[in-house]
mmCIF file of C-alpha atoms in Angstrom:
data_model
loop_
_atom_site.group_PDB
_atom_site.id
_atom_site.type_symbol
_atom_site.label_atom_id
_atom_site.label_comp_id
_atom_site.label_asym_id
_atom_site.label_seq_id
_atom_site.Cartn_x
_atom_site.Cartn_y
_atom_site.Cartn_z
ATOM 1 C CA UNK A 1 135.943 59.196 105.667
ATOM 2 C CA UNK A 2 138.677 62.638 106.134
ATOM 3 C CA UNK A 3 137.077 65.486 104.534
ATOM 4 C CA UNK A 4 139.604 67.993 103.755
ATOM 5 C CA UNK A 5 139.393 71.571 103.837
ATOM 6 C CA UNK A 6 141.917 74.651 102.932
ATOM 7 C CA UNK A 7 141.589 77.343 105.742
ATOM 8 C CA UNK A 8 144.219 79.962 107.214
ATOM 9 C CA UNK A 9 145.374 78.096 110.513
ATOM 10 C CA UNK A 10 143.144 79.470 113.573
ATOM 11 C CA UNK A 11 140.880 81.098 111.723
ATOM 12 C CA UNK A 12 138.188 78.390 112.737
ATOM 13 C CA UNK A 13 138.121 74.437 114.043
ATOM 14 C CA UNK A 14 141.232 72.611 112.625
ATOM 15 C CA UNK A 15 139.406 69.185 112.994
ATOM 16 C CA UNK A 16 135.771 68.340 113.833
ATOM 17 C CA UNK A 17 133.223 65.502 113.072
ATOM 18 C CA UNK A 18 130.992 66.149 110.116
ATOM 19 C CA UNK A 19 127.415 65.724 111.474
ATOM 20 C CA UNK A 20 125.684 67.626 108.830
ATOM 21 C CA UNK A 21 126.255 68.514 104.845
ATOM 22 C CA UNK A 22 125.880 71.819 105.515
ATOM 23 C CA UNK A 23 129.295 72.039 107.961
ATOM 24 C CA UNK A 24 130.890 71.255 104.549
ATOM 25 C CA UNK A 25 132.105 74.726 103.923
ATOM 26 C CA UNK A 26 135.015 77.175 104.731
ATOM 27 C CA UNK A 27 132.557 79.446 106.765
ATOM 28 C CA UNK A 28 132.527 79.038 110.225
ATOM 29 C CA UNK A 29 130.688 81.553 112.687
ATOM 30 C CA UNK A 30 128.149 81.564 115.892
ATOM 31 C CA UNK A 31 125.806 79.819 112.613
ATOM 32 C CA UNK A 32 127.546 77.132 112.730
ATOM 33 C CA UNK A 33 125.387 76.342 115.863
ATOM 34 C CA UNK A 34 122.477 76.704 114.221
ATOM 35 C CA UNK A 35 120.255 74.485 111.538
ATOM 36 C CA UNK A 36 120.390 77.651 108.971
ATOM 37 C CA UNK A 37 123.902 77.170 107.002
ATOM 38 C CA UNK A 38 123.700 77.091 103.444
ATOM 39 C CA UNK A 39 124.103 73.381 102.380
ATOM 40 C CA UNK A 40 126.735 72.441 99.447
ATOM 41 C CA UNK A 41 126.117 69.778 96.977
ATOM 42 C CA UNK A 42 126.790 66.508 98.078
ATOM 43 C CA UNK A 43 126.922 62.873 96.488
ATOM 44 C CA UNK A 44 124.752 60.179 97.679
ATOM 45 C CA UNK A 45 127.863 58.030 99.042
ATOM 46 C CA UNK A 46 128.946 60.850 101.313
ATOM 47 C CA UNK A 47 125.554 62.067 102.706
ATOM 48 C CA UNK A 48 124.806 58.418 103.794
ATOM 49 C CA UNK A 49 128.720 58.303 105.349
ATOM 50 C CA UNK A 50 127.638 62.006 107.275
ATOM 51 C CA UNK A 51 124.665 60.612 108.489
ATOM 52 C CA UNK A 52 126.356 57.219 109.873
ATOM 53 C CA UNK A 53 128.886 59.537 111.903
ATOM 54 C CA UNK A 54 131.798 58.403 110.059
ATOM 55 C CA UNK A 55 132.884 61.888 108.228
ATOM 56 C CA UNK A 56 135.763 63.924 109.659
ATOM 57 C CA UNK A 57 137.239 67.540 108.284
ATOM 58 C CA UNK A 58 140.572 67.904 108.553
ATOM 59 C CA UNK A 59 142.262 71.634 107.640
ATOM 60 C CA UNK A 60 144.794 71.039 105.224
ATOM 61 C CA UNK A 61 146.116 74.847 105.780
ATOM 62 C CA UNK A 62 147.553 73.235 109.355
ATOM 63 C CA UNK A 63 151.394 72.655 109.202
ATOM 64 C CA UNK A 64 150.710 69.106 111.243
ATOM 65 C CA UNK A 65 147.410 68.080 109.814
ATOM 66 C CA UNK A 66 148.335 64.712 109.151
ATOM 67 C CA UNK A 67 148.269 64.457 113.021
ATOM 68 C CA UNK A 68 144.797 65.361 113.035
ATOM 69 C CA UNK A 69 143.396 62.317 111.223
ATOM 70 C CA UNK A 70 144.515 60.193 114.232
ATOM 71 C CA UNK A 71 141.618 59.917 117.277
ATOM 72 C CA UNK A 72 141.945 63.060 119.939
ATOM 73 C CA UNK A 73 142.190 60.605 122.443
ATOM 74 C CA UNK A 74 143.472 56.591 122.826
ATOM 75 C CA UNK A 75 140.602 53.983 123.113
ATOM 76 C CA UNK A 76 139.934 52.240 126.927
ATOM 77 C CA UNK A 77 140.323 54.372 129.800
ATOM 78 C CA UNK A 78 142.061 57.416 130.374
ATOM 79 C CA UNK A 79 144.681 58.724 132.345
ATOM 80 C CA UNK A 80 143.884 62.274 133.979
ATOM 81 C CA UNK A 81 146.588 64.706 135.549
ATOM 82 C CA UNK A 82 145.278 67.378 137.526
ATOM 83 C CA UNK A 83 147.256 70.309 138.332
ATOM 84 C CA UNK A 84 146.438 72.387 141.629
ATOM 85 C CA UNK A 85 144.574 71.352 144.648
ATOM 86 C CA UNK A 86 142.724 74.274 145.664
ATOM 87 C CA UNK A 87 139.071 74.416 146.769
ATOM 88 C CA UNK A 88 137.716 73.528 142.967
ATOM 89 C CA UNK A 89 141.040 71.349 142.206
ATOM 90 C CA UNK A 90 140.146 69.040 145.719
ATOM 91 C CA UNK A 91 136.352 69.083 144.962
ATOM 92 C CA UNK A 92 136.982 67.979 141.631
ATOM 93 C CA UNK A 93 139.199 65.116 142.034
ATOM 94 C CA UNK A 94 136.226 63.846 145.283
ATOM 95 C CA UNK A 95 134.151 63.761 141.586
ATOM 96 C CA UNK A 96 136.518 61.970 139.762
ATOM 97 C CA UNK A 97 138.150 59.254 142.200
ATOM 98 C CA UNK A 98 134.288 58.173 143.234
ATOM 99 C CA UNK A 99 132.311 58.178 139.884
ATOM 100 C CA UNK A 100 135.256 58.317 137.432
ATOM 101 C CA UNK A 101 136.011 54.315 137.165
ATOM 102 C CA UNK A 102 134.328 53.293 134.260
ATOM 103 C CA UNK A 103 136.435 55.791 132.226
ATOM 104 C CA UNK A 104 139.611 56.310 133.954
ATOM 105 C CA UNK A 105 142.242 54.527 134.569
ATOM 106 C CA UNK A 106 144.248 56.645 137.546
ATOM 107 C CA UNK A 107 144.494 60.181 138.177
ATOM 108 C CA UNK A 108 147.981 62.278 138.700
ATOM 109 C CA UNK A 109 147.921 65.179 140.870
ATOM 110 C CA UNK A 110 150.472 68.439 141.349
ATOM 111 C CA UNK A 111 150.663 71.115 143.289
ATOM 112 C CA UNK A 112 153.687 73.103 143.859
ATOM 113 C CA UNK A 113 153.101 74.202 147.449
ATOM 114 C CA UNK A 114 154.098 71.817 149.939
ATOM 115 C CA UNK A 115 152.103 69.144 151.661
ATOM 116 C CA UNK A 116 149.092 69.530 149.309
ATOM 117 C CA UNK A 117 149.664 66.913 146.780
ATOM 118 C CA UNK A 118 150.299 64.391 149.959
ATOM 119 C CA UNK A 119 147.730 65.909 151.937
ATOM 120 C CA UNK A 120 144.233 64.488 148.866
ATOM 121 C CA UNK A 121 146.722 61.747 148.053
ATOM 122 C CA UNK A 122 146.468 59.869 151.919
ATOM 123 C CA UNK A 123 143.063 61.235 151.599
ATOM 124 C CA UNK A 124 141.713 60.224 148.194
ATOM 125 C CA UNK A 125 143.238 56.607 148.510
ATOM 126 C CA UNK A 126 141.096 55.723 151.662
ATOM 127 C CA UNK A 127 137.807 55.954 149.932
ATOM 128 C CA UNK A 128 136.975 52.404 149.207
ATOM 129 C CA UNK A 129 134.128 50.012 148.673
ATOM 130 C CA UNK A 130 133.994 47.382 151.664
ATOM 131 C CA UNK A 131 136.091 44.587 149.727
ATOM 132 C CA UNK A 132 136.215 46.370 146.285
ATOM 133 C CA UNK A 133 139.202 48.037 146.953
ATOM 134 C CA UNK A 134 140.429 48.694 143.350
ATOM 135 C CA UNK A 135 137.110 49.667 141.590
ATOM 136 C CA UNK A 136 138.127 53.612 141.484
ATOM 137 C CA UNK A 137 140.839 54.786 139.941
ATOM 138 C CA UNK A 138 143.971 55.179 142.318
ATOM 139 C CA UNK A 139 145.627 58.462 143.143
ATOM 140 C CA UNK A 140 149.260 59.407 142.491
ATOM 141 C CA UNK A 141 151.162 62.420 143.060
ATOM 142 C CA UNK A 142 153.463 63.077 140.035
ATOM 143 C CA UNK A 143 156.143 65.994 139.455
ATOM 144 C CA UNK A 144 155.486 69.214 137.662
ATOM 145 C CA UNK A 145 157.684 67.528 134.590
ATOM 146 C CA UNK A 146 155.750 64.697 134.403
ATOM 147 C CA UNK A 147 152.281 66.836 133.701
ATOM 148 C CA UNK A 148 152.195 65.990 130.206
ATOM 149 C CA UNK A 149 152.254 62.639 130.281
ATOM 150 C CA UNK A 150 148.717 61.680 130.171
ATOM 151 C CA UNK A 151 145.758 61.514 128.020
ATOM 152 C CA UNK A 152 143.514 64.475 129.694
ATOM 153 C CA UNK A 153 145.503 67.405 131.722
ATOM 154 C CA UNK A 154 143.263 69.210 133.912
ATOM 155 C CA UNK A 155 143.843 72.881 134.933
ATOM 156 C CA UNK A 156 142.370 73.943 137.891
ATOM 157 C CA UNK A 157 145.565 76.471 138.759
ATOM 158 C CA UNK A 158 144.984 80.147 140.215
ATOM 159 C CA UNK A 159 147.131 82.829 141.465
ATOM 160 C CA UNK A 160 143.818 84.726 142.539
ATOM 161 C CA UNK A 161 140.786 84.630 144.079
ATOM 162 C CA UNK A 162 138.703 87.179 145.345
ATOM 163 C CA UNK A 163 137.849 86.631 149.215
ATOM 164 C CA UNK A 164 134.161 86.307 150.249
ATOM 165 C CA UNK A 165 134.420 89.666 151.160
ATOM 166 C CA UNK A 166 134.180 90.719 147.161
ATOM 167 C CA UNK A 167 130.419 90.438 146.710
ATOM 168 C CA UNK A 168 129.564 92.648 143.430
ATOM 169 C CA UNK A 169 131.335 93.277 140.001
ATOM 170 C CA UNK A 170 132.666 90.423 137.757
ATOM 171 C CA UNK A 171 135.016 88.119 140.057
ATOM 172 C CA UNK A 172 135.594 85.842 137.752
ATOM 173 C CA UNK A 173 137.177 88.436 134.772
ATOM 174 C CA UNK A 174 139.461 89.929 137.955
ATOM 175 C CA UNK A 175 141.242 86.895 137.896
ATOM 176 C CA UNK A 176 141.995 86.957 134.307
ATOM 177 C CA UNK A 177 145.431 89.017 134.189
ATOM 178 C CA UNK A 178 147.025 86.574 136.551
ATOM 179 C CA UNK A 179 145.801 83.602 135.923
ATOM 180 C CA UNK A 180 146.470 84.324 131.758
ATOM 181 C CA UNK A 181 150.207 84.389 132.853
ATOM 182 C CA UNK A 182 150.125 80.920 134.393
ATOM 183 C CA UNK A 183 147.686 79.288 132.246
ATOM 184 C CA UNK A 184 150.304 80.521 129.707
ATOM 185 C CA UNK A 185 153.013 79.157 131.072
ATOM 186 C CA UNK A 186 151.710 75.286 131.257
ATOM 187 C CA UNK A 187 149.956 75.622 127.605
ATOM 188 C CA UNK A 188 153.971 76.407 126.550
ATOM 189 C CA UNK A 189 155.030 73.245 128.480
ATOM 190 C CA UNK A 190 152.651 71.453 126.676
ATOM 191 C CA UNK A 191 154.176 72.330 123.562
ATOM 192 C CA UNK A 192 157.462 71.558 124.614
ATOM 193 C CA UNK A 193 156.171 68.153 125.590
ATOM 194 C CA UNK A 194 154.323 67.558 122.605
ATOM 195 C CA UNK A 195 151.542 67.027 124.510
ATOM 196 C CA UNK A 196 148.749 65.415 122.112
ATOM 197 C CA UNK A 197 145.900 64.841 124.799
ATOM 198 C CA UNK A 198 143.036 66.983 126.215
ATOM 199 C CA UNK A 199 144.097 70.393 127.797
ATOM 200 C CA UNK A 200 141.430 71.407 129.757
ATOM 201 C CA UNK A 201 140.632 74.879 131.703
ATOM 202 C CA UNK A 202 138.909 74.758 134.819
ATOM 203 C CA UNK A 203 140.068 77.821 136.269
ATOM 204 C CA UNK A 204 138.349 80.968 135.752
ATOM 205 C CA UNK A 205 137.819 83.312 133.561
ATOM 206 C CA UNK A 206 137.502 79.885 131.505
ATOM 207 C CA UNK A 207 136.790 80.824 127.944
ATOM 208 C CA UNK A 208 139.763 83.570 127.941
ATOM 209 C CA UNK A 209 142.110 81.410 129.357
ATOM 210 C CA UNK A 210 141.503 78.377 126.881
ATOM 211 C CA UNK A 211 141.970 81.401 124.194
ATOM 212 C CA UNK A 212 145.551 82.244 125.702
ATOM 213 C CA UNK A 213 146.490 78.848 126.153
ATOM 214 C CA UNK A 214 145.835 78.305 122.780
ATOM 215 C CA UNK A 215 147.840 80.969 121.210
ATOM 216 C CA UNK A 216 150.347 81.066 123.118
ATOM 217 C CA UNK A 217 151.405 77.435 122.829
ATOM 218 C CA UNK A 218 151.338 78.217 119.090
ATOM 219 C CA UNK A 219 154.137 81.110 119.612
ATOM 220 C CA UNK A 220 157.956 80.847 118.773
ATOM 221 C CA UNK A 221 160.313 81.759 120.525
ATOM 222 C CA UNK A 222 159.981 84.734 119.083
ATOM 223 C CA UNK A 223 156.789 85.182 119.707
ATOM 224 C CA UNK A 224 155.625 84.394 116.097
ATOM 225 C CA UNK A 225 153.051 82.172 115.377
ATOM 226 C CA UNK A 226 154.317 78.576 114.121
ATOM 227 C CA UNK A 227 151.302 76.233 114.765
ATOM 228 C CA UNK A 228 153.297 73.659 116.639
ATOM 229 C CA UNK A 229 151.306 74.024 120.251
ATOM 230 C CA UNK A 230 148.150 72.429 120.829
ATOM 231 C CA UNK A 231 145.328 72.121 118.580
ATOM 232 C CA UNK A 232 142.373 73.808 118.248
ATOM 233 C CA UNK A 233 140.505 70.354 119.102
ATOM 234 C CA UNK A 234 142.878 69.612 122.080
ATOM 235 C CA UNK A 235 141.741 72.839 124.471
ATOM 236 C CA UNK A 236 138.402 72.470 126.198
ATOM 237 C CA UNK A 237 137.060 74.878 128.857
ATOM 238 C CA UNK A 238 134.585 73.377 131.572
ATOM 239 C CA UNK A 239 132.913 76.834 133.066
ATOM 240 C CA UNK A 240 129.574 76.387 131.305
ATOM 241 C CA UNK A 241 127.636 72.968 132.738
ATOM 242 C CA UNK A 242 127.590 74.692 136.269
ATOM 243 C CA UNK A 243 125.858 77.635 134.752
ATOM 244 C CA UNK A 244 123.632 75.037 132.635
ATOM 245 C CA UNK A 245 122.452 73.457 136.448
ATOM 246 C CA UNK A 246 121.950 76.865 138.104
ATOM 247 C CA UNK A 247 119.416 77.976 135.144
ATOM 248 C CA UNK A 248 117.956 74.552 135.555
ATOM 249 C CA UNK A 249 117.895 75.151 140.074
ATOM 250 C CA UNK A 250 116.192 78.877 139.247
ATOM 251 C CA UNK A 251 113.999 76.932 136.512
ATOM 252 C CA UNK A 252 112.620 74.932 139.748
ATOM 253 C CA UNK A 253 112.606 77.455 141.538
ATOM 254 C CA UNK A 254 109.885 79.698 139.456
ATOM 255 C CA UNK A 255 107.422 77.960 137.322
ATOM 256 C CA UNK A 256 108.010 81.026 134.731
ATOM 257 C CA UNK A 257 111.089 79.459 133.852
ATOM 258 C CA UNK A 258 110.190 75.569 133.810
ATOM 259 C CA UNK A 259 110.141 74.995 130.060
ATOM 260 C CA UNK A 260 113.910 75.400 130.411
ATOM 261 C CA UNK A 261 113.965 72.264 132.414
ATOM 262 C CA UNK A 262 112.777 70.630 128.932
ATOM 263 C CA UNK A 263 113.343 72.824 125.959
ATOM 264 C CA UNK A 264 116.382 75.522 127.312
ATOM 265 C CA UNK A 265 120.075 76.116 126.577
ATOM 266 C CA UNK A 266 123.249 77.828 127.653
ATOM 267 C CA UNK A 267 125.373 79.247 125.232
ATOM 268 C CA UNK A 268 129.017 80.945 125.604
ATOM 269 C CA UNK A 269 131.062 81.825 128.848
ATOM 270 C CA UNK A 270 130.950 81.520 132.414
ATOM 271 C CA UNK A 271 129.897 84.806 133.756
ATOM 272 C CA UNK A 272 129.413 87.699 131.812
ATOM 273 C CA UNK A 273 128.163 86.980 127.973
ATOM 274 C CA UNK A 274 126.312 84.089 129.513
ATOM 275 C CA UNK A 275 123.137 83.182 127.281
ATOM 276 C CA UNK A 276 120.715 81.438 128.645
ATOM 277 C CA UNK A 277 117.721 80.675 126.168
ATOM 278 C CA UNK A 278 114.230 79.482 128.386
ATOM 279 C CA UNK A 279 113.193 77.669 125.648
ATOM 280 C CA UNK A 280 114.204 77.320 122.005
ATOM 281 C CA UNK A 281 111.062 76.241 120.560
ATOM 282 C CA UNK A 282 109.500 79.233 122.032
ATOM 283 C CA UNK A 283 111.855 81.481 122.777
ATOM 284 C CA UNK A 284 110.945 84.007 125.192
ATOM 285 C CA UNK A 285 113.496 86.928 124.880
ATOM 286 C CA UNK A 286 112.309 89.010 128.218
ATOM 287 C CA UNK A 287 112.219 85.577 130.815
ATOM 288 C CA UNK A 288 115.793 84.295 128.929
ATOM 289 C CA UNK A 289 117.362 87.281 130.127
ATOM 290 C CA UNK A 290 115.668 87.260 133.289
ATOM 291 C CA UNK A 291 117.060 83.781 134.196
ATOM 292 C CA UNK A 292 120.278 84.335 132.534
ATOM 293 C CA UNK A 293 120.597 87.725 135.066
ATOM 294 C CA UNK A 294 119.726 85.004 137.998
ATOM 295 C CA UNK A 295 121.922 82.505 136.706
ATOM 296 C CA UNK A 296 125.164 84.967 135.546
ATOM 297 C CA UNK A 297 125.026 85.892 139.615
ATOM 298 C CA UNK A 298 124.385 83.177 141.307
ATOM 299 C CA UNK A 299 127.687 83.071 142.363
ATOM 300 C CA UNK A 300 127.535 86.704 144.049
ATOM 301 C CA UNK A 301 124.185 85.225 145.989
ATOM 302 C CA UNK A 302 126.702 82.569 147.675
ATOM 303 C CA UNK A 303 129.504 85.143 148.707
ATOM 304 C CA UNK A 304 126.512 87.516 150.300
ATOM 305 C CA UNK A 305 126.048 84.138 152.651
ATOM 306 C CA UNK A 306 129.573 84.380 153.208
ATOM 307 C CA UNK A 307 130.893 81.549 151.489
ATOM 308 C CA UNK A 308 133.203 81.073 147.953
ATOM 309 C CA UNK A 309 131.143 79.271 145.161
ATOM 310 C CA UNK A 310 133.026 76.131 144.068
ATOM 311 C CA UNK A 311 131.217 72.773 144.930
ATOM 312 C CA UNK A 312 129.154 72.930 142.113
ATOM 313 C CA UNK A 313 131.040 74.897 139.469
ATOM 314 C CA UNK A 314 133.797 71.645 140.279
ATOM 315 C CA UNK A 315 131.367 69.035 139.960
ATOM 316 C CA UNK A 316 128.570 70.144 137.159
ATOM 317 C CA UNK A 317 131.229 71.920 135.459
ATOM 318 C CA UNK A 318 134.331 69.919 136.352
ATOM 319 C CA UNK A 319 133.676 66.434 137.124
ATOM 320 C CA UNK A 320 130.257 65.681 135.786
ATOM 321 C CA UNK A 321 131.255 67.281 132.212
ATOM 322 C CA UNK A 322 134.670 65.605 131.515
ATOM 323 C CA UNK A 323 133.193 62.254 132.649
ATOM 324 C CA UNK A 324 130.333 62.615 129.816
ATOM 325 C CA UNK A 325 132.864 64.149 127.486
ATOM 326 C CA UNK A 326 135.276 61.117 128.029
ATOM 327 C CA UNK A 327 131.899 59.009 127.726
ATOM 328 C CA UNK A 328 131.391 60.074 124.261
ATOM 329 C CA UNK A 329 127.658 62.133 125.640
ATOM 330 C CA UNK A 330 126.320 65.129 125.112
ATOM 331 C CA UNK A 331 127.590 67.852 127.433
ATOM 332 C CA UNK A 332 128.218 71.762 128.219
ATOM 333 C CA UNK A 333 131.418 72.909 127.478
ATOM 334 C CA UNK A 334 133.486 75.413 125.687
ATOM 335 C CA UNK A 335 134.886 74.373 122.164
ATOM 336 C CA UNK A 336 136.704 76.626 119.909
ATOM 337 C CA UNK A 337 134.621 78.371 117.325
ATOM 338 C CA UNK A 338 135.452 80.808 114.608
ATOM 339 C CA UNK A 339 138.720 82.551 116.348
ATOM 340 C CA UNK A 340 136.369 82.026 120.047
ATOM 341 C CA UNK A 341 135.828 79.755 122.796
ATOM 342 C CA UNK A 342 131.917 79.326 122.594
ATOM 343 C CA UNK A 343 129.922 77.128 125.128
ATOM 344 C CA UNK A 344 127.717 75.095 123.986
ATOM 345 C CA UNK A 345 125.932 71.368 124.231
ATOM 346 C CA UNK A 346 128.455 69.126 122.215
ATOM 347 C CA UNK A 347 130.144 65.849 122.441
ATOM 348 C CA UNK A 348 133.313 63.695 121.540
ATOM 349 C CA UNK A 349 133.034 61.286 118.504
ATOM 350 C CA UNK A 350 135.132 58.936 117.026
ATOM 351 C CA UNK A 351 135.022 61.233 114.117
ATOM 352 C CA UNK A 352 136.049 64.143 116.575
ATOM 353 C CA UNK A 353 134.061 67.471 118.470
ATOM 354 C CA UNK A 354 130.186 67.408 117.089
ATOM 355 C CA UNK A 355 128.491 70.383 118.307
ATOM 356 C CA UNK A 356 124.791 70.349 118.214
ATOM 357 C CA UNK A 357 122.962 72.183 115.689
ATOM 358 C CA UNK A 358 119.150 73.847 116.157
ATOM 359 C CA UNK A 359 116.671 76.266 114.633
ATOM 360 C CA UNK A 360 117.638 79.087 116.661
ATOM 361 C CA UNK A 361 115.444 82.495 116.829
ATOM 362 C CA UNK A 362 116.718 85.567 115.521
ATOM 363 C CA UNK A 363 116.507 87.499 118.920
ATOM 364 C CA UNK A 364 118.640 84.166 120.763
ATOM 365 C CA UNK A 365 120.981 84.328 117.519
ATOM 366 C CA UNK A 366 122.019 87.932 118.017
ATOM 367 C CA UNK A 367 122.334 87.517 121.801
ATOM 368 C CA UNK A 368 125.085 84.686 120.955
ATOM 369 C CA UNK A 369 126.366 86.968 118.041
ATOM 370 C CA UNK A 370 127.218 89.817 120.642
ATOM 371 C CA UNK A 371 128.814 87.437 123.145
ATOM 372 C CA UNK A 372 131.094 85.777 120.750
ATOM 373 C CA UNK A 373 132.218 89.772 119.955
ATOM 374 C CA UNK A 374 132.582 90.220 123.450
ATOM 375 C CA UNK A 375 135.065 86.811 123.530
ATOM 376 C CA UNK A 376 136.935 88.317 120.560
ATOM 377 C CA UNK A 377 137.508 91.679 122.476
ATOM 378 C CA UNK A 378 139.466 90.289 125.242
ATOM 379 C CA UNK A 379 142.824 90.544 124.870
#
C-alpha cells in the first residue's frame, strides 16, 4: 500500500515505511521519534495494512517520486564499493570480506593514491576458509568511474586527520571544511551517474557530511536546487553505533550506568550533540549526561595513549551497522529527519526506513530538540 503525501521537497523524509497511524501527517520533527504524535483518522483496512508492515509514504511534492515507490535496494545480495583505504576504509573492508557473505555479493574498492587499492586487494583475497575458498565475498579493485555502479557506495574518504598529537577540542568537526569539499564532489558524481543505491558516510564529521552530500547532489549547475541528486532515503551516515558500544563499554564499566546495557539509547551525531539516554523507562537526566560526557570523548582517551581511534568506530559503526542494515535489523545510524541527519535505532523494510518510536521524557526530548538545532546550524 503507497501512501501519498504533498510536502515541499527536503523539507522532511521523501519516502519512509509507515509503522504507525500517527506518521500519517505532513509534520515531521525530533517527535517523530517519539510515541506522542497526534494520530489522524484512519479506516480499519489501512490500520490493519500499517500494522502488517506493508504501508509506504511517498512525497508527491518530489519531481521523481514515481521512483520512490520502487524498493531502495534490489533483492539477494548486494554489491558494495568502497572508496578510500585509509585506517577506517582498511578496517572496514577486514569487517566486511570476513562476516559480510550472507549479504554481499563482492566488494569494489578505490583509492586514488597508488599501490593502495592493490596493496588490501592481494591482502583481502588470501583470507580463506581451509577448502571453502569462495564463502566471502571476493575483492576487486575498480576505477574511480566505475564507483557508481553498485547497490551500496561506501565513503570512508578524508583529506584530514588530526595526528595523535591533537588530544582536546572537537577532532572530528576540524575535519569538516575539507572533507565537505570531497564528500561533495562524489555526492555530484552520483548524480551524474544516476546512482539509485545506498550512499553512505563513514567519514567524519558524519551527520554534516551526509547533509552536504545531500544538497549538493540536488544542485544545478547553477547551483539551484532541481531535486535530481540522491534521495533523502538513499544517504545514510554510520558515526553513531560506535558511540552506541562505547556507552554500552562505560555502562560495564560503572554499575551506575548498567540499566543502559538494557533500557538506554543514543540519539543524533557522532561527537558533539551526542545524546545518550541511561535509560528511557527511567530516565535519569544527571547519569545520561554523565555517560554521554564519557562516551562523546572516548575518542580523546585513545589519542592521550597515543594512538588514532578507528578499529571500533569502523567496525560497530562501519561494518557491524551496514551488515544489520542490509539484513533488514534494527541498528544505529543516521537517517534524514526534518531538514537533519538524526541518529537513531532504525531499520530497512521492504516498505522502506522505519525508525523506532518510544515514550520519551521531556528532559531526553529537549536534549534531542537542541541537538537537531545544533545539526541545522552547520553550514
Amino acid at each position: 500500500v503507497t501512501y501519498l503525501f504533498r510536502r515541499p521537497p527536503l523539507q522532511g523524509r521523501d519516502a519512509f515505511a509507515v509503522s504507525h497511524p500517527r506518521l500519517l501527517t505532513d509534520r515531521e520533527d525530533v517527535t517523530t521519534l517519539t510515541d506522542a504524535c497526534p494520530e489522524p483518522p484512519v479506516d480499519g483496512a489501512l490500520r490493519a495494512a500499517i500494522a502488517e508492515g506493508r504501508v509506504s509514504a511517498v512525497n508527491l511534492e518530489h519531481p521523481r517520486w514515481q521512483e520512490l515507490l520502487a524498493p531502495l535496494l534490489p533483492a539477494g545480495k548486494k554489491r558494495v564499493h568502497l572508496l578510500a583505504l585509509g585506517d577506517v576504509g582498511s578496517t572496514l573492508l577486514t569487517g566486511l570480506r570476513l562476516l559480510g557473505s550472507d549479504c554481499i555479493s563482492s566488494i569494489g574498492i578505490c583509492d586514488v593514491r597508488p599501490g593502495f587499492a592493490q596493496r588490501w586487494a592481494f591482502e583481502m583475497n588470501q583470507i580463506a576458509l581451509p577448502w571453502d575458498y569462495d564463502t566471502m565475498p571476493a575483492v576487486e579493485i575498480v576505477e574511480p568511474s566505475e564507483l557508481f555502479h553498485c547497490d551500496v557506495f561506501l565513503f570512508c574518504a578524508s583529506r584530514f586527520v588530526p595526528d595523535t598529537a591533537v588530544k582536546t577540542g572537537d577532532v572530528r568537526m576540524a575535519q569538516y571544511a575539507l572533507n565537505r569539499e570531497l564528500v561533495a564532489s562524489y555526492a555530484r558524481q552520483a548524480r551524474d551517474a544516476r546512482f539509485s543505491g545506498l550512499f553512505c558516510v563513514v567519514s567524519a564529521p558524519v551527520a554534516p557530511l551526509c547533509r552536504a552530500a545531500l544538497l549538493e547532489s540536488n544542485r544545478d549547475e547553477r547551483g539551484r536546487m532541481d531535486y535530481q541528486g540522491l534521495t533523502t532515503r538513499q544517504v545514510r551516515g554510520f558515526g553513531l553505533g560506535v558511540m552506541n558500544a562505547r556507552a554500552a563499554y562505560y555502562a560495564k564499566q560503572d554499575s551506575r550506568f548498567a540499566a543502559f546495557l538494557t533500557e538506554g539509547r543514543t540519539f543524533g551525531p557522532h561527537g558533539e550533540g551526542l545524546v545518550v539516554a541511561d535509560s528511557i523507562a527511567r530516565y535519569d537526566d544527571a547519569l545520561s549526561r554523565e555517560l554521554t560526557e564519557k562516551t562523546a570523548h572516548a575518542n580523546l582517551e585513545m589519542r592521550t595513549l597515543g594512538f588514532k581511534p578507528y578499529v571500533a568506530p569502523a567496525l560497530s559503526s562501519g561494518a557491524l551497522s551496514l551488515l544489520l542494515l542490509l539484513r533488514g535489523a534494527w541498528h544505529c545510524s543516521s537517517v534524514y529527519l526534518d531538514g537533519i541527519f538524526m541518529g537513531c535505532k532504525n531499520r530497512l523494510t521492504d516498505a522502506g526506513v522505519e525508525i523506532e518510536q518510544l515514550p520519551l521524557p521531556p528532559a531526553l526530548l529537549a536534549r534531542i530538540r537542541e541537538t537537531a538545532e545544533q545539526l541545522r546550524s552547520i553550514p
